[in-house]
Coordinates of C-alpha atoms and ligand atoms in Angstrom, one line a residue:
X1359 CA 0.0 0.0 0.0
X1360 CA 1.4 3.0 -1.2
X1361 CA 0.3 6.7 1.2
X1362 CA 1.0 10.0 -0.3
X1363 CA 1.6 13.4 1.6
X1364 CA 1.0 16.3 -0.7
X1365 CA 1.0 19.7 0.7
X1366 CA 1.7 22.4 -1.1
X1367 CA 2.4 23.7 2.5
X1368 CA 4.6 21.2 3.8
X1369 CA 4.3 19.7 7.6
X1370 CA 7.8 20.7 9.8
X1371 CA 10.4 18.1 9.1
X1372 CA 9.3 16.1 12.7
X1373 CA 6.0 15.9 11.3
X1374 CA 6.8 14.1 8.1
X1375 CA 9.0 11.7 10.2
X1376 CA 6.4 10.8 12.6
X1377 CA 4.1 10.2 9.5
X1378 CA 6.5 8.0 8.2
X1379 CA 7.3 6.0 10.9
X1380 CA 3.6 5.4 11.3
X1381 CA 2.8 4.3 7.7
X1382 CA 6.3 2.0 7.5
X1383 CA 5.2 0.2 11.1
X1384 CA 2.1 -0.9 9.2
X1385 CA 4.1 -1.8 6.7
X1386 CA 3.1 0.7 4.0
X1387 CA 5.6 2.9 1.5
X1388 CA 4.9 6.4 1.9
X1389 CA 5.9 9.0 -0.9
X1390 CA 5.7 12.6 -0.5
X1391 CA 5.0 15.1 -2.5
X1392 CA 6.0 18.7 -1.0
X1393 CA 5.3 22.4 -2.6
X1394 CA 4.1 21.2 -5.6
X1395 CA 3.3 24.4 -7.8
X1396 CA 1.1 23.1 -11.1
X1397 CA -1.9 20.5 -10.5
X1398 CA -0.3 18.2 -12.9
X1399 CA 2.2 17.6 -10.4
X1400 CA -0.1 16.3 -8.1
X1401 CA -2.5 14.1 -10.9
X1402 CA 1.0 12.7 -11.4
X1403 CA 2.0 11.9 -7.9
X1404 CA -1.6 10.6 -7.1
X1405 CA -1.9 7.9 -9.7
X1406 CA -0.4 4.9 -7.5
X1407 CA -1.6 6.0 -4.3
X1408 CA -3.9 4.4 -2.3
X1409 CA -4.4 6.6 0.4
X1410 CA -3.7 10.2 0.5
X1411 CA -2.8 13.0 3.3
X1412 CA -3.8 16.5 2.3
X1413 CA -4.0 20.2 3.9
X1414 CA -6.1 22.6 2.2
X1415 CA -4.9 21.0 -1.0
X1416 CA -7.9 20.8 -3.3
X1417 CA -9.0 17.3 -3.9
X1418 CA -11.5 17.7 -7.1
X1419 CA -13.0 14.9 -9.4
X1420 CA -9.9 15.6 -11.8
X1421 CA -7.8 14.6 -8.9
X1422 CA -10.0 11.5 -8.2
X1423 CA -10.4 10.5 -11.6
X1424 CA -6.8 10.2 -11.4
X1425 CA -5.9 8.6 -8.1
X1426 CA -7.3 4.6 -9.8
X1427 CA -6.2 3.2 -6.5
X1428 CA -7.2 6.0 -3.6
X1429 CA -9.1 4.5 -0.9
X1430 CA -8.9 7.1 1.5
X1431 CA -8.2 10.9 1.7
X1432 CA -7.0 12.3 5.0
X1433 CA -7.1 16.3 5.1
X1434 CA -5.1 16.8 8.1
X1435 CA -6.9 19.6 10.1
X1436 CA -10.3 20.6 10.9
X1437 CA -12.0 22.2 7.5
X1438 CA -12.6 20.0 4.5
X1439 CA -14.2 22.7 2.2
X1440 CA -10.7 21.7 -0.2
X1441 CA -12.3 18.4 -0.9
X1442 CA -15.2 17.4 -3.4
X1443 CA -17.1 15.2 -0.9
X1444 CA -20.0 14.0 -3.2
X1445 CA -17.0 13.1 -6.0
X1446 CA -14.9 11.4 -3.3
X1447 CA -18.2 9.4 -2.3
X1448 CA -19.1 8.7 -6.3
X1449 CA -14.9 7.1 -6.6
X1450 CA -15.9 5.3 -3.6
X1451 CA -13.2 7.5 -1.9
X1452 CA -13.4 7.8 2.1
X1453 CA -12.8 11.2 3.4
X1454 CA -11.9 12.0 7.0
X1455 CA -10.7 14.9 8.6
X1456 CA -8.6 15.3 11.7
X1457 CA -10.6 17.6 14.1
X1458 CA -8.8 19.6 17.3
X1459 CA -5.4 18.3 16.2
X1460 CA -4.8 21.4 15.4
X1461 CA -7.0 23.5 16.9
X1462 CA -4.5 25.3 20.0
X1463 CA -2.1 26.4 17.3
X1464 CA -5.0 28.1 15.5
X1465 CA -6.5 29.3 19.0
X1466 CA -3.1 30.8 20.1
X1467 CA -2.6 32.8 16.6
X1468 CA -6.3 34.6 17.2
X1469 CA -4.3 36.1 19.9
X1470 CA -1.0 37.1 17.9
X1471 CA -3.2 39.0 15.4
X1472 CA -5.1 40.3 18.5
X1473 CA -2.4 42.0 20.2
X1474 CA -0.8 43.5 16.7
X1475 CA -4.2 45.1 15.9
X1476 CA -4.8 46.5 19.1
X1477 CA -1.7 48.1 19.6
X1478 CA -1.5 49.7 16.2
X1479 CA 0.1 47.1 14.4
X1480 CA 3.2 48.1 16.5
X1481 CA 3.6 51.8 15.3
X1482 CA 5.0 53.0 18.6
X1483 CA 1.7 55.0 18.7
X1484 CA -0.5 54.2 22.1
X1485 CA -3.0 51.2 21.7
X1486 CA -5.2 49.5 24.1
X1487 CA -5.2 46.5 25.9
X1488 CA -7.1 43.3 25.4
X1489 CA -7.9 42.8 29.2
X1490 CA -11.8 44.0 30.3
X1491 CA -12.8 43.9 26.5
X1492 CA -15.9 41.6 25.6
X1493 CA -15.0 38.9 22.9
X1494 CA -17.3 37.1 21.0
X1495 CA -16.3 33.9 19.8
X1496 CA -18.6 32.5 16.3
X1497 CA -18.7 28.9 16.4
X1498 CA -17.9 27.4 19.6
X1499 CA -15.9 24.1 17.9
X1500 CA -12.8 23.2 18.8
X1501 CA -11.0 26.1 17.7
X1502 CA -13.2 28.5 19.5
X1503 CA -13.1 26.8 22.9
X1504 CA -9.3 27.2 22.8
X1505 CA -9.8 30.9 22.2
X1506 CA -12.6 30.9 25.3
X1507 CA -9.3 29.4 27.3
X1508 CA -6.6 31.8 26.4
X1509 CA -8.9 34.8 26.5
X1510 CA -10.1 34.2 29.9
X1511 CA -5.6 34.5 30.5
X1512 CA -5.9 38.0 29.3
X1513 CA -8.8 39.3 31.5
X1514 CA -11.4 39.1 28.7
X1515 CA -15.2 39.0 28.6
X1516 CA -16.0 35.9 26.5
X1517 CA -18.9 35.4 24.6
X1518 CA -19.8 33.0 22.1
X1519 CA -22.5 31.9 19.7
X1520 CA -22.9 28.4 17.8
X1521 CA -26.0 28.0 15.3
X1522 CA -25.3 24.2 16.1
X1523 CA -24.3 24.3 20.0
X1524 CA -26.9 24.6 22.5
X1525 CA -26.2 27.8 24.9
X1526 CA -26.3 25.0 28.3
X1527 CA -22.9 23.9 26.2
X1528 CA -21.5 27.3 25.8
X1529 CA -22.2 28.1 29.5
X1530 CA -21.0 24.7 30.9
X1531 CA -17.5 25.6 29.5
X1532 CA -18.2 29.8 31.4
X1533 CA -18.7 31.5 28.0
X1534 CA -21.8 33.6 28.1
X1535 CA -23.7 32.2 25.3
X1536 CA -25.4 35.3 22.8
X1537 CA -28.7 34.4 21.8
X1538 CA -27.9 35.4 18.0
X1539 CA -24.9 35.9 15.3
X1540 CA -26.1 39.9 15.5
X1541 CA -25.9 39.7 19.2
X1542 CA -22.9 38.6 19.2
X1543 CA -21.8 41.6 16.6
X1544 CA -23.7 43.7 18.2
X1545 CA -22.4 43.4 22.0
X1546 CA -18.8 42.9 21.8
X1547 CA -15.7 44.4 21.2
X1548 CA -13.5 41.9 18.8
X1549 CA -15.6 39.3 17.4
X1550 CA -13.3 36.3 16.2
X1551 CA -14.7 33.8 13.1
X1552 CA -14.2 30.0 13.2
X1553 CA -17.4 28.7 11.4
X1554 CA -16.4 26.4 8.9
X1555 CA -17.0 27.6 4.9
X1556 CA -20.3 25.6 4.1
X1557 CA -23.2 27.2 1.3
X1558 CA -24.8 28.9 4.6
X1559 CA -21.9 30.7 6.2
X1560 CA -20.2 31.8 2.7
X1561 CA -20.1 35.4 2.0
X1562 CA -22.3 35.6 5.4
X1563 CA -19.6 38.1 7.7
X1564 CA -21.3 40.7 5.1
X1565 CA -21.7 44.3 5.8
X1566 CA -25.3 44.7 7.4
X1567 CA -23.7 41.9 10.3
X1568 CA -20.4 43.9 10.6
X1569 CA -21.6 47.7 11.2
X1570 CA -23.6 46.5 14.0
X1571 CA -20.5 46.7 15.8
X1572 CA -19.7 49.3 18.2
X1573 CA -16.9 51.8 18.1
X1574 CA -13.4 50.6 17.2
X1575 CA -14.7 47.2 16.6
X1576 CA -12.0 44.0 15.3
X1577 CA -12.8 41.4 13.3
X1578 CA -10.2 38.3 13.3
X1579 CA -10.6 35.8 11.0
X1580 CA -8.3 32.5 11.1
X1581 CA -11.3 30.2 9.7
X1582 CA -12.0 31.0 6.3
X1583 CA -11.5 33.6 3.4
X1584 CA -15.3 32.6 1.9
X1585 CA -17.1 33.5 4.6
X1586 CA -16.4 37.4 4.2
X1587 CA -18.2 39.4 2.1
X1588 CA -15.1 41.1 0.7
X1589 CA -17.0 43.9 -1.2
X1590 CA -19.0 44.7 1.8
X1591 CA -16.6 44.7 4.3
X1592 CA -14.3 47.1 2.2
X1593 CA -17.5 49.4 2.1
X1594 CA -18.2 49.4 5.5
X1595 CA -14.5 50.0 6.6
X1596 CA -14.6 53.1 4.0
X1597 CA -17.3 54.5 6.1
X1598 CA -16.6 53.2 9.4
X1599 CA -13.0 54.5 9.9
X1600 CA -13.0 52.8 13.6
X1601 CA -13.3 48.9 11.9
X1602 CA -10.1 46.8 11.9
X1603 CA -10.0 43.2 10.3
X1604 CA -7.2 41.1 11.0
X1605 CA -6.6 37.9 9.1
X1606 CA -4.9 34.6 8.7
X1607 CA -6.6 33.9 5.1
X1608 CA -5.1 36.7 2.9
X1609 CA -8.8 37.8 1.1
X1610 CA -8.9 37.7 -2.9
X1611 CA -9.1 41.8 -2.6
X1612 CA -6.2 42.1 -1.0
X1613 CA -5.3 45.2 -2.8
X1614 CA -8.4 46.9 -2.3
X1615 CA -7.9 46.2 1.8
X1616 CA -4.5 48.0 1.7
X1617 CA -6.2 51.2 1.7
X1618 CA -7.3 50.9 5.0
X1619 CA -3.3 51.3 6.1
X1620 CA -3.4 50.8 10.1
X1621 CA -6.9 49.5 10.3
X1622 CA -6.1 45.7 7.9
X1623 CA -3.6 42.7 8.4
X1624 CA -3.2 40.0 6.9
X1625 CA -0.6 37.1 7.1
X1626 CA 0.9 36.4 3.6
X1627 CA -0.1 32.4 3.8
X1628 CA -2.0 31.1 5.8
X1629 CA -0.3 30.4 9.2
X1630 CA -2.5 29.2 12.5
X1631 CA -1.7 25.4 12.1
X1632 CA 1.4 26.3 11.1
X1633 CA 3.5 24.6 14.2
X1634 CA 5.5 21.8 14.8
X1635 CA 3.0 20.5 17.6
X1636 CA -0.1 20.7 15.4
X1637 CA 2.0 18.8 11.9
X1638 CA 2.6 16.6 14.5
X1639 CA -0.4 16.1 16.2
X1640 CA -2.9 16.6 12.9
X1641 CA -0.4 14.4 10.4
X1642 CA -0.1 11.4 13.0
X1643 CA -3.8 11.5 13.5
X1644 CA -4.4 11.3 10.0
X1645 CA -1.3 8.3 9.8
X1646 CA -2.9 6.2 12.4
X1647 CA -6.7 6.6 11.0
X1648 CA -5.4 5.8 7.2
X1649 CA -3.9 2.5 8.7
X1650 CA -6.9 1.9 10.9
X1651 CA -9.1 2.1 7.6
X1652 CA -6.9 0.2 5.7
X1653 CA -6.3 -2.6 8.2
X1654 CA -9.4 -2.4 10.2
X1655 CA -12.1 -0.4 8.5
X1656 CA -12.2 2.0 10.8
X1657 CA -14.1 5.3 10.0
X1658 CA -14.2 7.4 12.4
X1659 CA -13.8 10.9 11.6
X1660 CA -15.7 10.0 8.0
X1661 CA -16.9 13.3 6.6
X1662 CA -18.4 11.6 3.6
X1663 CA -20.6 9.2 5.0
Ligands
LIG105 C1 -7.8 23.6 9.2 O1 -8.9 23.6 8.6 O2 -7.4 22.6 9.8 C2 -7.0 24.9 9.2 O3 -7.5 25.9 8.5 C3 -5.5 24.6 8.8 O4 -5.3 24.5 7.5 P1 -3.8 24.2 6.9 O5 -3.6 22.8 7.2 O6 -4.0 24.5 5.4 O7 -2.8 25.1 7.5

């Protein structure tokens, strides 16, 4: 049995070697295919491979069509928006995903993009600090409950709203739970995103949602580019000179959101599982529960089922 990695955004060194060690204990070859530029790189590298270990590489029907052997996909990490589920499932193509293996690194970068906004994006000019302010927190998954941990460190007022988690959840874990996504806008200070890119939440962080914060209001985003209304948002922060938006996903109008000099970040690839300890973590996980499958028939952690 032949396992691929291909990232175009390669796992730290240790990761890979933990992969490996894995997949040769079970007796499988595993190849690797690292910062692959063109797609035909990766039709290429796929053909022999039975199972496959991703990031947000994009795993289409061309892909598919050309992976004759793939069993099993593996997107190392939480969102699987990179993947075409229902052409994975037509291939009879498992796909899991790897969820909270990564989910501290993210958590830990909300809070690096944080403390740059806040204190002017370290322009030597006074800022404020993130202690006493309210933070909401969109989607209380595994990502966003780390955030609820590390803001309660810095003296912060957490707040959270989940369409899909019942408030008596949010509470349990001392977040106050907002009744709505508007509330949440609406009430606090820095709002950070984690709901996942899905047909309801695309394009939905749009400009009606957004002004309904109060003055001086941050928006950090370390989930997803898609769910941001780009056009709107650039509107809004044209009128509302107080908005800052910080970012892990550099937007497609880029550009456009350098106007806003002081007020607009954003990392130049995408960074918050970027750590040894989640490569490690996430590429181990998604090791053991390709040999699981393979061995076993395991399928935990489907996301195709
Ligand atoms: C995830 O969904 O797990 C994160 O967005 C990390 O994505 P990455 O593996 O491409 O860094």
């Amino acid at each position: 049995m032949k396992v691929l990695i291909a990232t175009e955004k390669p796992f730290a060194p240790v990761a890979v070697e933990g992969i490996k060690k894995e997949i040769e204990a079970a007796g499988y070859e595993l190849a690797l295919l690292e910062k692959y530029t063109e797609k035909a790189q990766l039709l290429d590298a796929v053909k022999d491979a039975d199972a496959l270990i991703i990031r947000s590489d994009k795993v289409d029907g061309e892909v598919l069509d050309a992976a004759k052997q793939l069993k099993i996909v593996v997107r190392a990490g939480a969102g699987y928006d990179n993947v075409d589920l229902e052409a994975a499932t037509a291939h009879k193509v498992v796909v899991m995903n790897t969820p909270g293996q990564n989910s501290n690194a993210v958590a830990e970068l909300v809070f690096g993009l944080l403390v740059f906004a806040v204190r002017n994006f370290y322009n030597g000019k006074a800022g404020t600090e993130l202690m006493g302010k309210r933070l909401g927190i969109l989607a209380f998954g595994n990502v966003g409950r780390n955030v609820a941990r590390i803001a309660k460190g810095f003296g912060m007022e957490v707040c959270a709203y989940d369409a899909y988690c019942p408030a008596e959840v949010i509470e349990a874990a001392g977040v106050k739970a907002a009744k709505s996504q508007d509330e949440l806008f609406e009430t606090c200070d820095i709002v950070s995103l984690h709901i996942p890119a899905t047909a309801e939440t695309k394009q939905s962080i749009n400009k009606s949602l957004v002004s309904k914060m109060k003055k001086g209001g941050i928006v950090v985003n370390t989930a997803r580019k898609e769910v941001i209304n780009e056009d709107e948002l650039i509107e809004l922060m044209q009128e509302r000179t107080d908005l800052k938006y910080v970012t892990d996903i550099m937007p497609d109008a880029d550009a456009a959101f350098q106007q806003f000099d002081g007020r607009y970040f954003s990392t130049p690839k995408k960074m918050g599982a970027q750590t040894a300890e989640a490569n490690i973590n996430a590429g181990i996980a998604a090791a053991r529960q390709i040999v699981g499958f393979l061995r076993d028939g395991v399928t935990k952690f489907q996301v195709n089922k």
